[in-house]
CSV table of C-alpha atoms in Angstrom, one decimal:
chain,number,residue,atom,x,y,z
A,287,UNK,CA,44.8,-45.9,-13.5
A,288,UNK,CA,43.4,-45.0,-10.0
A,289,UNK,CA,39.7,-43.3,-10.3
A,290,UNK,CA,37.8,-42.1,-7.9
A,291,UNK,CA,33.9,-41.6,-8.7
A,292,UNK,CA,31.0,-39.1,-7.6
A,293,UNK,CA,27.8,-38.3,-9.1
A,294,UNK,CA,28.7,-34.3,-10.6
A,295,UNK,CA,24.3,-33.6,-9.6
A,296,UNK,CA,23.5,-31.0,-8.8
A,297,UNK,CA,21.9,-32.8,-5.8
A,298,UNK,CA,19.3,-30.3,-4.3
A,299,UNK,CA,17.5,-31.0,-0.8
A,300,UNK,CA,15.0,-29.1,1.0
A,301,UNK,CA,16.5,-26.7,4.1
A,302,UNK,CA,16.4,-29.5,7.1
A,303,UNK,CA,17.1,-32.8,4.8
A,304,UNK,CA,19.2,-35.4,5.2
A,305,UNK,CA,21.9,-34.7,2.4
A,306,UNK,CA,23.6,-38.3,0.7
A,307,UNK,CA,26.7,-38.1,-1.1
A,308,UNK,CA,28.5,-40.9,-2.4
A,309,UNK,CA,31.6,-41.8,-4.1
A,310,UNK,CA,33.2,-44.9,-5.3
A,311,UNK,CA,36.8,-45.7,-5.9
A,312,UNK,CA,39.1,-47.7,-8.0
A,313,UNK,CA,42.7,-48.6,-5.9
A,314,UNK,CA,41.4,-51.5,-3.7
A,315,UNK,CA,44.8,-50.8,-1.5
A,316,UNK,CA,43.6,-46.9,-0.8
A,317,UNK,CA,44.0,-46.4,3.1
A,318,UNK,CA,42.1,-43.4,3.7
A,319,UNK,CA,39.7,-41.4,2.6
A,320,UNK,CA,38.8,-37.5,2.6
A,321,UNK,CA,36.0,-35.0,2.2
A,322,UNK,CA,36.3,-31.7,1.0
A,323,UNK,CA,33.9,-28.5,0.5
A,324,UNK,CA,34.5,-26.6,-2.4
A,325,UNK,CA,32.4,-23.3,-2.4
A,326,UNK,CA,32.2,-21.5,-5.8
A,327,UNK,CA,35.7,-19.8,-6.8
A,328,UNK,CA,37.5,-20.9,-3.6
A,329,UNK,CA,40.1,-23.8,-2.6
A,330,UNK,CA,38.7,-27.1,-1.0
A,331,UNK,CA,38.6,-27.5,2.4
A,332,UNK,CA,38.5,-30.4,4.3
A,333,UNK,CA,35.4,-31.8,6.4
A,334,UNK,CA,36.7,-35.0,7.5
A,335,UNK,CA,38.5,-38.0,6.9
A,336,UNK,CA,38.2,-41.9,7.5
A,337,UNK,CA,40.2,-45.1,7.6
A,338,UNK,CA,38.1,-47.1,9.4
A,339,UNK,CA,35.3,-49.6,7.9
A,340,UNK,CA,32.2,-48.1,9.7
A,341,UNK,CA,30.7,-44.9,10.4
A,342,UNK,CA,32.7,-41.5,11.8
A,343,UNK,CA,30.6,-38.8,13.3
A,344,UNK,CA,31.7,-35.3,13.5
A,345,UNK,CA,28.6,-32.7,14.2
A,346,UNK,CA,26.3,-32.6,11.2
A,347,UNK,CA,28.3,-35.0,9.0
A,348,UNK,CA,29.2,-38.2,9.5
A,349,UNK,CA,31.3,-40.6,7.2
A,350,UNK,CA,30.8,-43.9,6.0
A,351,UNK,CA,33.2,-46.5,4.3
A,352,UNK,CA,32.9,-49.6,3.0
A,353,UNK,CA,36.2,-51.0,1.6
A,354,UNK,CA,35.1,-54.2,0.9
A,355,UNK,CA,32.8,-52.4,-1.7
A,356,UNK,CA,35.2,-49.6,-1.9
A,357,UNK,CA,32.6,-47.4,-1.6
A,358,UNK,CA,32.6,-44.3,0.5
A,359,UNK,CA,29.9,-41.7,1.9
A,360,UNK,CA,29.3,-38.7,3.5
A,361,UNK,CA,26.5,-37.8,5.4
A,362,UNK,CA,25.3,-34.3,6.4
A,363,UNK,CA,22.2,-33.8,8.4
A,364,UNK,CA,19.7,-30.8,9.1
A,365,UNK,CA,21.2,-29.4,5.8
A,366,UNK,CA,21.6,-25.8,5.8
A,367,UNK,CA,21.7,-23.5,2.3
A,368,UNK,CA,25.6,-22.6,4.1
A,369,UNK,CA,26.0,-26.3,3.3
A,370,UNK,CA,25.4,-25.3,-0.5
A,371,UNK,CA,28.9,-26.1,-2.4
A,372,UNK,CA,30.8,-28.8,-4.2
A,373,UNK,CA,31.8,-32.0,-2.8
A,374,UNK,CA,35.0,-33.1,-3.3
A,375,UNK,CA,35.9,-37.3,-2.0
A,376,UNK,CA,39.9,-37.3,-2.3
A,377,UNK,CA,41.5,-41.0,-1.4
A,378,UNK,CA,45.0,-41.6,-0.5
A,379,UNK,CA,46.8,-44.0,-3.1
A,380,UNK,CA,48.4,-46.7,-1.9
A,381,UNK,CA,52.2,-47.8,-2.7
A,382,UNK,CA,55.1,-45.5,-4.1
A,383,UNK,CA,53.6,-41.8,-3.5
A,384,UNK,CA,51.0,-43.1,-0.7
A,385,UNK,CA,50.8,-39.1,0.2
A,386,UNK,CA,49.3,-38.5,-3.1
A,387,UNK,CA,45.6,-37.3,-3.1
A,388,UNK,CA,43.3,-38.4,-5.8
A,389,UNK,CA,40.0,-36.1,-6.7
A,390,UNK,CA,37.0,-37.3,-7.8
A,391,UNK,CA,35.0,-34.4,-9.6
A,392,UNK,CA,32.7,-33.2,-6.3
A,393,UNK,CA,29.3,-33.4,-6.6
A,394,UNK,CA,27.4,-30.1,-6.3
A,395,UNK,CA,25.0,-29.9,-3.2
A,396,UNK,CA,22.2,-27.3,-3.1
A,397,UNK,CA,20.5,-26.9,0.3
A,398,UNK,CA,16.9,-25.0,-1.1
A,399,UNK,CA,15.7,-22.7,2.1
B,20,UNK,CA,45.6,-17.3,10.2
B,21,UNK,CA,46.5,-18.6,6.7
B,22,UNK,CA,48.9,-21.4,6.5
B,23,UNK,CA,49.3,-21.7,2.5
B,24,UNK,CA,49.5,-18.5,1.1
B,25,UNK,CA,49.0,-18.2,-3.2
B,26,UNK,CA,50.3,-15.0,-5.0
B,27,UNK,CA,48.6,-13.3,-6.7
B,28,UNK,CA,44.9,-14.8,-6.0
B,29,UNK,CA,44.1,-13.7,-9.8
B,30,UNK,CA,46.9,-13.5,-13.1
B,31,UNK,CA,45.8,-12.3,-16.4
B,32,UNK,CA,48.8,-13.1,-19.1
B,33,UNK,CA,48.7,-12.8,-22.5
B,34,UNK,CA,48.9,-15.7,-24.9
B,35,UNK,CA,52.6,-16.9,-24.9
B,36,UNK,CA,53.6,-14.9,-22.2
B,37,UNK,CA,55.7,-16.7,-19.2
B,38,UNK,CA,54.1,-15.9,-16.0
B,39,UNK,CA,54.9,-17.6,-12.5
B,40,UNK,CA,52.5,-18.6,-9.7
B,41,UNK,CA,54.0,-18.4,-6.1
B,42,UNK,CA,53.2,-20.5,-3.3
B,43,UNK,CA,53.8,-20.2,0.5
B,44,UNK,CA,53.6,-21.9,3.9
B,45,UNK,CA,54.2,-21.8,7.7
B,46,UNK,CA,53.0,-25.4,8.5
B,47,UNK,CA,56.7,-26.5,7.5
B,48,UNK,CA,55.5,-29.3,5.5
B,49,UNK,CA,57.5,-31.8,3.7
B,50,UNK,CA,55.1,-32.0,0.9
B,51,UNK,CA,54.2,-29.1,-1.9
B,52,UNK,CA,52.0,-29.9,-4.6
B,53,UNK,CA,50.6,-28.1,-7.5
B,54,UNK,CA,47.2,-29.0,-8.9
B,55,UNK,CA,45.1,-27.3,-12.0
B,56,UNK,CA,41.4,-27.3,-11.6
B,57,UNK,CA,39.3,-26.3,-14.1
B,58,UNK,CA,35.4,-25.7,-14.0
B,59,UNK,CA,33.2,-28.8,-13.0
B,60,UNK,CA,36.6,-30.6,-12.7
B,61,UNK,CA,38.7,-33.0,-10.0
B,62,UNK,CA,41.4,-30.9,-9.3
B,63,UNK,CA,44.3,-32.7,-10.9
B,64,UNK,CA,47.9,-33.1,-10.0
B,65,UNK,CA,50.6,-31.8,-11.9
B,66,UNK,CA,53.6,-32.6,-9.7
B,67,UNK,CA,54.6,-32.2,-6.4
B,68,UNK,CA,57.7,-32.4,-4.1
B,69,UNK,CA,58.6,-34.2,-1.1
B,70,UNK,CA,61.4,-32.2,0.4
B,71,UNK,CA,63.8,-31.4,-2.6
B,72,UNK,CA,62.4,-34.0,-4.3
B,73,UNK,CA,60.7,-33.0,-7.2
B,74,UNK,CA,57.8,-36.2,-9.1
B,75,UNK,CA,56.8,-34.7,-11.9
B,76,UNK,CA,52.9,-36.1,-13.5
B,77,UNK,CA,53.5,-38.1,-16.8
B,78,UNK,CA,50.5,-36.5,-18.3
B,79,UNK,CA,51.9,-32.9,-17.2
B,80,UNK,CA,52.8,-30.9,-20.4
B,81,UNK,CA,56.3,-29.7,-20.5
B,82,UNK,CA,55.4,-26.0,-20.6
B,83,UNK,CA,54.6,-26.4,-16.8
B,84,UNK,CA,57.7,-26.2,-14.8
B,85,UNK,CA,58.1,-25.9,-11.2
B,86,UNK,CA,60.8,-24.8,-8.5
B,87,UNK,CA,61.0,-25.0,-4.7
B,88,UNK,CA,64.4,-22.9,-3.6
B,89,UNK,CA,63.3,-23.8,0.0
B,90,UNK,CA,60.9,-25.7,2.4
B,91,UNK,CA,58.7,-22.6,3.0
B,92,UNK,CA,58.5,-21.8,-1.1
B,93,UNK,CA,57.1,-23.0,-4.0
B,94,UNK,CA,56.8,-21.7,-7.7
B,95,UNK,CA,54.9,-23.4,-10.8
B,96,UNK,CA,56.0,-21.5,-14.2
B,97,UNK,CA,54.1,-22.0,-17.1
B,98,UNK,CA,56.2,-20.9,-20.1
B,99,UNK,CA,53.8,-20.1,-22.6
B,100,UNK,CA,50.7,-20.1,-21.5
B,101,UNK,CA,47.7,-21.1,-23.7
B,102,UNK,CA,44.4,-20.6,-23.7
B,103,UNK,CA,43.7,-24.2,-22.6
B,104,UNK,CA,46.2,-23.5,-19.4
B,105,UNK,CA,43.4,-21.0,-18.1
B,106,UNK,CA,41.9,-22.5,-14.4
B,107,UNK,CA,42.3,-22.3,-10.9
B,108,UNK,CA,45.8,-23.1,-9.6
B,109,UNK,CA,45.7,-25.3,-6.2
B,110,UNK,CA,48.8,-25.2,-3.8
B,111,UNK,CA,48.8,-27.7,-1.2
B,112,UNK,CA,50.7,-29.1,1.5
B,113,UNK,CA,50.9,-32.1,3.5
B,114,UNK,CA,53.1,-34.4,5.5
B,115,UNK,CA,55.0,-37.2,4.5
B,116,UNK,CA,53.5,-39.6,7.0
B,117,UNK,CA,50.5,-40.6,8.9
B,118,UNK,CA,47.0,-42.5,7.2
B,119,UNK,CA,45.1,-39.2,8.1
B,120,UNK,CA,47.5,-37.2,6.7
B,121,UNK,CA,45.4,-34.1,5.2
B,122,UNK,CA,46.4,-32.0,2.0
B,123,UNK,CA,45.9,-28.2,3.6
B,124,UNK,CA,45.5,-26.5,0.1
B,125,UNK,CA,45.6,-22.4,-0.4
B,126,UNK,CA,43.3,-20.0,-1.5
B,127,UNK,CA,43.6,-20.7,-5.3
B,128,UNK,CA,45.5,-18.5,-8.0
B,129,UNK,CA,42.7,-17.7,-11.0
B,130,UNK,CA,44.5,-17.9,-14.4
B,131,UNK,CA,43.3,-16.1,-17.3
B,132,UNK,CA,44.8,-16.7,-20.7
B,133,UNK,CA,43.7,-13.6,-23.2
């Protein structure tokens, strides 16, 4: 069964910080990988994506996979309390169905002001 | 401007009682899916279509059903809803190809069960 792992927290950082989230994953043969923001009560929506072994930079967040430890992070710097939700890491199964998205639980960041 | 559109954004239904959950999009999509999230949970797939196609989750119960009478609508019914069905409903779209194909999702339909 595919699985995709992230520490639930909640992960709280002072207003400014460097917030870490991380999430590891099961399918070796996933292709690509997503972040989400879920605030409280409302649908996920997406921050970025990656495919690429490295690091992706976009603003304040910047992505970082590791396939070969099929681990996968997401950065966000100078956190702001707007930053306060749920993180959601979604990866892309491979094979039959390779459009399918699999959730891991989010991990809750709380940016304290 | 929204691209998926849920009705109605929050359903109260009785115990037993049939109630369906409607979906929308513009983004002409070829893929609809329905997930169930419930508190502190991974949203999780129930079943989704690919054009007409319809791929049902082997772990979906059978009182969730689901229809798509075109590319632009999508329905999940739940037949008799019980109190364990009560979460957020996700609708999502995507398309079919691409590695950085996204899942645009809608605002969310709130079930309550009482």
């Amino acid at each position: 069964q595919k699985e995709v792992e992230q520490n639930s927290g909640p992960l709280s950082v002072p207003e400014g910080a460097i917030a870490s989230l991380n999430c590891t994953y099961s399918d070796r043969g996933s292709q690509s990988f997503f972040w989400y923001r879920q605030y409280s009560g409302k649908s996920p929506e997406l921050i970025m994506f990656i495919y690429s072994n490295g690091d992706k930079e976009d603003g304040r967040f910047t992505a970082q996979l590791n396939k070969a430890s099929q681990y996968v992070s997401l950065l966000i710097r100078d956190s702001q309390p707007s930053d306060s939700a749920t993180y959601l890491c979604a990866v892309r199964n491979s094979g039959a169905g390779s459009y399918q998205l699999t959730f891991g639980k989010g991990t809750k960041l709380s940016v304290i002001p | 401007d929204a691209m998926v559109i849920q009705n109605p954004r929050y359903q109260v239904t009785q115990f037993g009682k049939p109630v369906t959950l409607s979906c929308s999009q513009t983004l002409n999509h070829n893929v609809m899916y329905w997930y169930q999230q419930k508190s502190s949970q991974a949203p999780k797939l129930l079943f989704h279509y690919y054009d007409k196609d319809f791929n049902n989750e082997a772990d979906t119960p059978d009182n969730f059903q689901s229809r798509r009478p075109n590319t632009s609508f999508c329905f999940l019914d739940i037949r008799s809803p019980g109190l364990g069905d009560a979460a957020m409903y996700l609708c999502a779209t995507s398309r079919r190809m691409g590695i950085s194909t996204e899942a645009f999702f809608g605002q969310g339909t709130r079930l309550t069960v009482v």
